[in-house]
Amino acid sequence: MKHRTFQGEVYQQQGDVYLNDGRENALLHFAYNHPKIERMRGNPKKVLEAIDEYARTQKSLMNIGPYKARTAAGGMRYFSLEINPEFGAVISMLVDLAGLRDIVTVVIGASSDSLKRLHSEGKLGRIDLLFLDHYKPAYTMDLKLCEELGLVGPGSVYVADNVVKPGNPPYLEYVSSTVEQKRRSSRNADRATLKGNPNLLYETEFIEGWEPSSEPDALEIARCIRVEE
Ligand SMILES: C[S@@+](CC[C@H](N)C(=O)[O-])C[C@H]1O[C@@H](n2cnc3c(N)ncnc32)[C@H](O)[C@@H]1O
């Protein structure tokens, strides 16, 4: 898909300060005081519509928006890894409102720590879909960590957001490298560097779209297609 015209309903302009100025709590009050609150209870679509309404009429949000929502549809069990406990509390209450408490677990902490802990506690096995939308330099490290822990393998799909704005060249390079290239760089890496599993081969797809603020951006979808021995 090429950048043609943005066809969604545009969010408020992002501006220089675009989070953590009280808007996350304000969103929660907006949702729970919404005139359609009773219709939102247990209805994820209606909760998303209210989030979008807040972002269109009040303040821009980094929410999942119409494009990302499509990538996250379906599934049996979700872990939402969030470093900021206040944001985590907001997420939990919106998940609760949507009636998804039984399938979504919000885990507070740095994603790498949470991944290690969930794995060591036996709570996280194979990841079918990994949605990366946090601290951009952490995408590659978290993916390599998942590879090393055996959390991903053939059949796993990763969706990485914001690969144009602000961009993430190291991540794009890693998922599009051949097994040979990855083996070579892992041989040359120092001991402190995460090596991942260089034997995993990915097929990638670059999907151009828009931020809900109508600025161009893209998702990179990587599918693990096989292990090369
Ligand atoms: C761009 S927002 C996206 C949030 C969500 N995916 C969405 O679309 O609404 C990035 C989020 O990642 C969180 N974050 C940043 N670094 C993190 C880390 N190392 N581990 C977990 N969460 C992190 C931030 O607090 C912020 O809530």
Short mmCIF file of C-alpha atoms and ligand atoms in Angstrom, two decimals:
data_model
loop_
_atom_site.label_atom_id
_atom_site.label_comp_id
_atom_site.label_asym_id
_atom_site.label_seq_id
_atom_site.Cartn_x
_atom_site.Cartn_y
_atom_site.Cartn_z
CA MET A 1 0.00 0.00 0.00
CA LYS A 2 1.41 3.38 -0.99
CA HIS A 3 0.80 6.64 0.82
CA ARG A 4 -2.12 8.02 -1.07
CA THR A 5 -4.51 9.98 1.05
CA PHE A 6 -5.36 9.48 4.68
CA GLN A 7 -8.92 8.15 4.79
CA GLY A 8 -9.51 7.91 8.53
CA GLU A 9 -10.76 10.61 10.84
CA VAL A 10 -7.82 12.76 11.85
CA TYR A 11 -6.64 13.04 15.46
CA GLN A 12 -5.72 16.32 17.10
CA GLN A 13 -2.24 17.48 16.08
CA GLN A 14 0.45 15.69 18.06
CA GLY A 15 2.51 18.75 19.04
CA ASP A 16 5.76 18.70 21.05
CA VAL A 17 4.21 17.33 24.25
CA TYR A 18 2.14 14.35 23.24
CA LEU A 19 1.92 12.17 26.34
CA ASN A 20 2.17 12.10 30.12
CA ASP A 21 0.66 15.55 30.63
CA GLY A 22 -2.49 14.17 32.27
CA ARG A 23 -4.20 13.18 29.01
CA GLU A 24 -4.04 9.44 29.82
CA ASN A 25 -6.04 9.97 33.03
CA ALA A 26 -8.32 12.42 31.21
CA LEU A 27 -9.01 9.69 28.64
CA LEU A 28 -10.10 7.34 31.42
CA HIS A 29 -12.55 9.92 32.79
CA PHE A 30 -13.76 10.65 29.24
CA ALA A 31 -14.46 6.95 28.66
CA TYR A 32 -16.14 6.28 32.01
CA ASN A 33 -18.23 9.48 31.80
CA HIS A 34 -19.19 8.88 28.19
CA PRO A 35 -22.93 9.10 27.45
CA LYS A 36 -22.68 5.67 25.79
CA ILE A 37 -20.90 4.06 28.75
CA GLU A 38 -23.46 1.28 29.15
CA ARG A 39 -23.02 0.26 25.52
CA MET A 40 -19.23 0.30 25.95
CA ARG A 41 -19.19 -2.22 28.79
CA GLY A 42 -17.98 -5.55 27.43
CA ASN A 43 -17.69 -4.12 23.91
CA PRO A 44 -14.04 -3.63 22.76
CA LYS A 45 -15.10 -1.96 19.49
CA LYS A 46 -17.12 0.71 21.31
CA VAL A 47 -14.25 1.32 23.75
CA LEU A 48 -11.87 1.82 20.81
CA GLU A 49 -14.37 4.22 19.24
CA ALA A 50 -14.44 6.27 22.47
CA ILE A 51 -10.62 6.34 22.57
CA ASP A 52 -10.57 7.55 18.97
CA GLU A 53 -13.26 10.13 19.77
CA TYR A 54 -11.11 11.49 22.63
CA ALA A 55 -8.09 11.69 20.32
CA ARG A 56 -10.07 13.46 17.60
CA THR A 57 -11.87 15.93 19.82
CA GLN A 58 -9.62 16.45 22.87
CA LYS A 59 -5.94 15.52 22.58
CA SER A 60 -3.91 13.33 20.29
CA LEU A 61 -3.09 9.88 21.67
CA MET A 62 -0.68 7.15 20.80
CA ASN A 63 -3.50 4.65 20.80
CA ILE A 64 -3.85 1.63 18.63
CA GLY A 65 -5.99 3.40 16.00
CA PRO A 66 -7.85 1.85 13.08
CA TYR A 67 -4.82 0.39 11.27
CA LYS A 68 -3.14 -1.26 14.22
CA ALA A 69 -6.43 -2.61 15.56
CA ARG A 70 -6.69 -4.82 12.51
CA THR A 71 -3.33 -6.42 13.27
CA ALA A 72 -4.36 -7.20 16.85
CA ALA A 73 -7.73 -8.79 16.14
CA GLY A 74 -8.29 -12.36 17.32
CA GLY A 75 -6.10 -14.33 19.70
CA MET A 76 -6.60 -16.18 22.96
CA ARG A 77 -4.27 -14.50 25.42
CA TYR A 78 -2.49 -11.15 25.46
CA PHE A 79 0.24 -9.69 27.64
CA SER A 80 0.52 -5.91 27.53
CA LEU A 81 4.02 -4.96 28.71
CA GLU A 82 4.17 -1.35 29.94
CA ILE A 83 6.96 0.40 31.79
CA ASN A 84 4.90 3.26 33.22
CA PRO A 85 2.63 2.09 36.07
CA GLU A 86 0.20 4.98 35.58
CA PHE A 87 -0.24 4.12 31.92
CA GLY A 88 -0.60 0.49 32.99
CA ALA A 89 -3.42 1.45 35.35
CA VAL A 90 -5.20 3.32 32.54
CA ILE A 91 -4.76 0.34 30.20
CA SER A 92 -6.11 -2.05 32.87
CA MET A 93 -9.26 0.00 33.41
CA LEU A 94 -9.93 0.28 29.67
CA VAL A 95 -9.35 -3.47 29.27
CA ASP A 96 -11.76 -4.02 32.12
CA LEU A 97 -14.35 -1.74 30.54
CA ALA A 98 -14.03 -3.66 27.27
CA GLY A 99 -14.69 -6.92 29.13
CA LEU A 100 -11.29 -8.33 28.21
CA ARG A 101 -9.90 -8.84 31.70
CA ASP A 102 -9.83 -12.63 31.28
CA ILE A 103 -7.63 -12.59 28.19
CA VAL A 104 -5.44 -9.49 28.67
CA THR A 105 -2.83 -9.25 31.41
CA VAL A 106 -1.08 -5.92 31.91
CA VAL A 107 2.48 -6.39 33.15
CA ILE A 108 4.35 -3.41 34.58
CA GLY A 109 8.11 -3.11 34.04
CA ALA A 110 10.70 -2.80 31.29
CA SER A 111 9.69 -5.16 28.50
CA SER A 112 12.94 -7.16 28.63
CA ASP A 113 12.57 -7.76 32.39
CA SER A 114 8.92 -8.73 31.98
CA LEU A 115 9.69 -11.13 29.12
CA LYS A 116 12.37 -12.86 31.21
CA ARG A 117 10.15 -13.07 34.27
CA LEU A 118 7.05 -14.33 32.41
CA HIS A 119 9.24 -16.95 30.74
CA SER A 120 10.94 -18.10 33.95
CA GLU A 121 7.58 -18.30 35.75
CA GLY A 122 6.25 -20.49 32.92
CA LYS A 123 3.51 -17.97 32.10
CA LEU A 124 4.68 -17.22 28.58
CA GLY A 125 5.30 -20.02 26.08
CA ARG A 126 5.31 -19.63 22.32
CA ILE A 127 4.44 -16.11 21.09
CA ASP A 128 2.22 -16.16 18.00
CA LEU A 129 2.06 -12.38 17.56
CA LEU A 130 4.56 -9.91 18.97
CA PHE A 131 3.50 -6.28 18.59
CA LEU A 132 6.44 -3.91 19.06
CA ASP A 133 5.47 -0.33 19.77
CA HIS A 134 7.64 0.92 22.64
CA TYR A 135 11.18 2.28 23.01
CA LYS A 136 12.54 2.04 19.47
CA PRO A 137 16.12 0.83 20.29
CA ALA A 138 14.55 -1.98 22.38
CA TYR A 139 12.80 -3.63 19.39
CA THR A 140 15.87 -5.57 18.25
CA MET A 141 17.00 -6.40 21.80
CA ASP A 142 13.56 -7.68 22.80
CA LEU A 143 13.24 -9.74 19.63
CA LYS A 144 16.70 -11.28 20.18
CA LEU A 145 15.74 -12.01 23.80
CA CYS A 146 12.56 -13.78 22.64
CA GLU A 147 14.64 -15.77 20.16
CA GLU A 148 17.15 -16.78 22.84
CA LEU A 149 14.40 -17.81 25.26
CA GLY A 150 12.73 -19.89 22.53
CA LEU A 151 9.57 -17.78 22.75
CA VAL A 152 9.45 -17.34 18.98
CA GLY A 153 10.07 -19.68 16.07
CA PRO A 154 8.52 -20.82 12.80
CA GLY A 155 4.99 -19.47 12.61
CA SER A 156 5.61 -16.48 14.91
CA VAL A 157 4.72 -13.09 13.46
CA TYR A 158 6.09 -9.74 14.58
CA VAL A 159 4.49 -6.40 13.85
CA ALA A 160 6.83 -3.45 14.41
CA ASP A 161 5.29 0.00 14.44
CA ASN A 162 6.81 3.37 13.52
CA VAL A 163 9.47 2.03 11.19
CA VAL A 164 9.32 5.28 9.18
CA LYS A 165 8.60 7.83 11.90
CA PRO A 166 10.92 7.88 13.83
CA GLY A 167 12.27 4.83 11.97
CA ASN A 168 14.22 1.81 13.14
CA PRO A 169 17.02 0.88 10.71
CA PRO A 170 18.77 -1.65 13.05
CA TYR A 171 15.52 -3.59 13.51
CA LEU A 172 14.71 -3.58 9.79
CA GLU A 173 18.24 -4.73 9.02
CA TYR A 174 18.06 -7.55 11.59
CA VAL A 175 14.78 -9.06 10.41
CA SER A 176 15.74 -8.84 6.75
CA SER A 177 19.24 -10.32 7.18
CA THR A 178 20.04 -13.79 5.92
CA VAL A 179 20.94 -16.54 8.36
CA GLU A 180 24.54 -16.36 7.07
CA GLN A 181 24.74 -12.60 7.74
CA LYS A 182 23.36 -13.05 11.25
CA ARG A 183 25.71 -15.94 12.04
CA ARG A 184 28.65 -13.80 10.91
CA SER A 185 27.68 -10.79 13.04
CA SER A 186 26.95 -13.00 16.04
CA ARG A 187 30.46 -14.57 15.72
CA ASN A 188 31.97 -11.06 15.67
CA ALA A 189 29.84 -9.69 18.53
CA ASP A 190 31.29 -9.17 21.99
CA ARG A 191 30.08 -11.25 24.94
CA ALA A 192 27.73 -8.58 26.28
CA THR A 193 25.75 -8.34 23.01
CA LEU A 194 22.56 -10.38 22.73
CA LYS A 195 22.98 -12.80 19.86
CA GLY A 196 19.38 -13.95 19.42
CA ASN A 197 18.96 -17.06 17.31
CA PRO A 198 20.69 -16.33 14.00
CA ASN A 199 19.25 -19.55 12.51
CA LEU A 200 15.73 -18.16 12.31
CA LEU A 201 14.79 -16.92 8.86
CA TYR A 202 12.18 -14.21 8.34
CA GLU A 203 10.02 -13.12 5.48
CA THR A 204 9.24 -9.42 5.75
CA GLU A 205 6.59 -7.07 4.47
CA PHE A 206 6.68 -3.28 4.71
CA ILE A 207 3.19 -1.85 5.04
CA GLU A 208 2.83 1.87 4.56
CA GLY A 209 -0.01 3.65 6.28
CA TRP A 210 -0.69 6.65 8.46
CA GLU A 211 -0.57 7.71 12.02
CA PRO A 212 -4.06 8.80 13.07
CA SER A 213 -2.60 12.34 13.05
CA SER A 214 -2.48 11.71 9.23
CA GLU A 215 1.31 11.60 9.06
CA PRO A 216 2.85 8.80 6.97
CA ASP A 217 4.40 5.88 8.81
CA ALA A 218 4.75 2.14 8.29
CA LEU A 219 4.60 -1.24 9.96
CA GLU A 220 7.14 -3.96 9.29
CA ILE A 221 5.65 -7.43 9.44
CA ALA A 222 8.15 -10.24 9.87
CA ARG A 223 7.09 -13.89 9.69
CA CYS A 224 9.44 -16.56 10.93
CA ILE A 225 9.40 -19.11 8.13
CA ARG A 226 12.00 -21.69 9.23
CA VAL A 227 15.02 -22.62 11.27
CA GLU A 228 18.12 -23.26 9.17
CA GLU A 229 20.46 -25.85 10.70
C1 LIG B 1 4.16 4.75 21.46
S1 LIG B 1 3.44 4.23 23.01
C2 LIG B 1 2.44 2.97 22.36
C3 LIG B 1 1.55 2.30 23.31
C4 LIG B 1 0.54 1.33 22.68
N1 LIG B 1 1.17 0.30 21.90
C5 LIG B 1 -0.45 2.07 21.85
O1 LIG B 1 -0.45 1.97 20.63
O2 LIG B 1 -1.26 2.79 22.40
C6 LIG B 1 4.83 3.50 23.75
C7 LIG B 1 4.60 2.94 25.12
O3 LIG B 1 5.72 2.12 25.45
C8 LIG B 1 6.02 2.30 26.81
N2 LIG B 1 7.44 1.92 26.96
C9 LIG B 1 8.54 2.60 26.60
N3 LIG B 1 9.65 1.88 26.86
C10 LIG B 1 9.24 0.70 27.36
C11 LIG B 1 9.92 -0.46 27.81
N4 LIG B 1 11.25 -0.57 27.77
N5 LIG B 1 9.18 -1.49 28.26
C12 LIG B 1 7.82 -1.42 28.29
N6 LIG B 1 7.12 -0.33 27.88
C13 LIG B 1 7.82 0.70 27.42
C14 LIG B 1 5.73 3.78 27.07
O4 LIG B 1 5.53 4.05 28.44
C15 LIG B 1 4.49 3.99 26.22
O5 LIG B 1 3.32 3.75 26.97
#
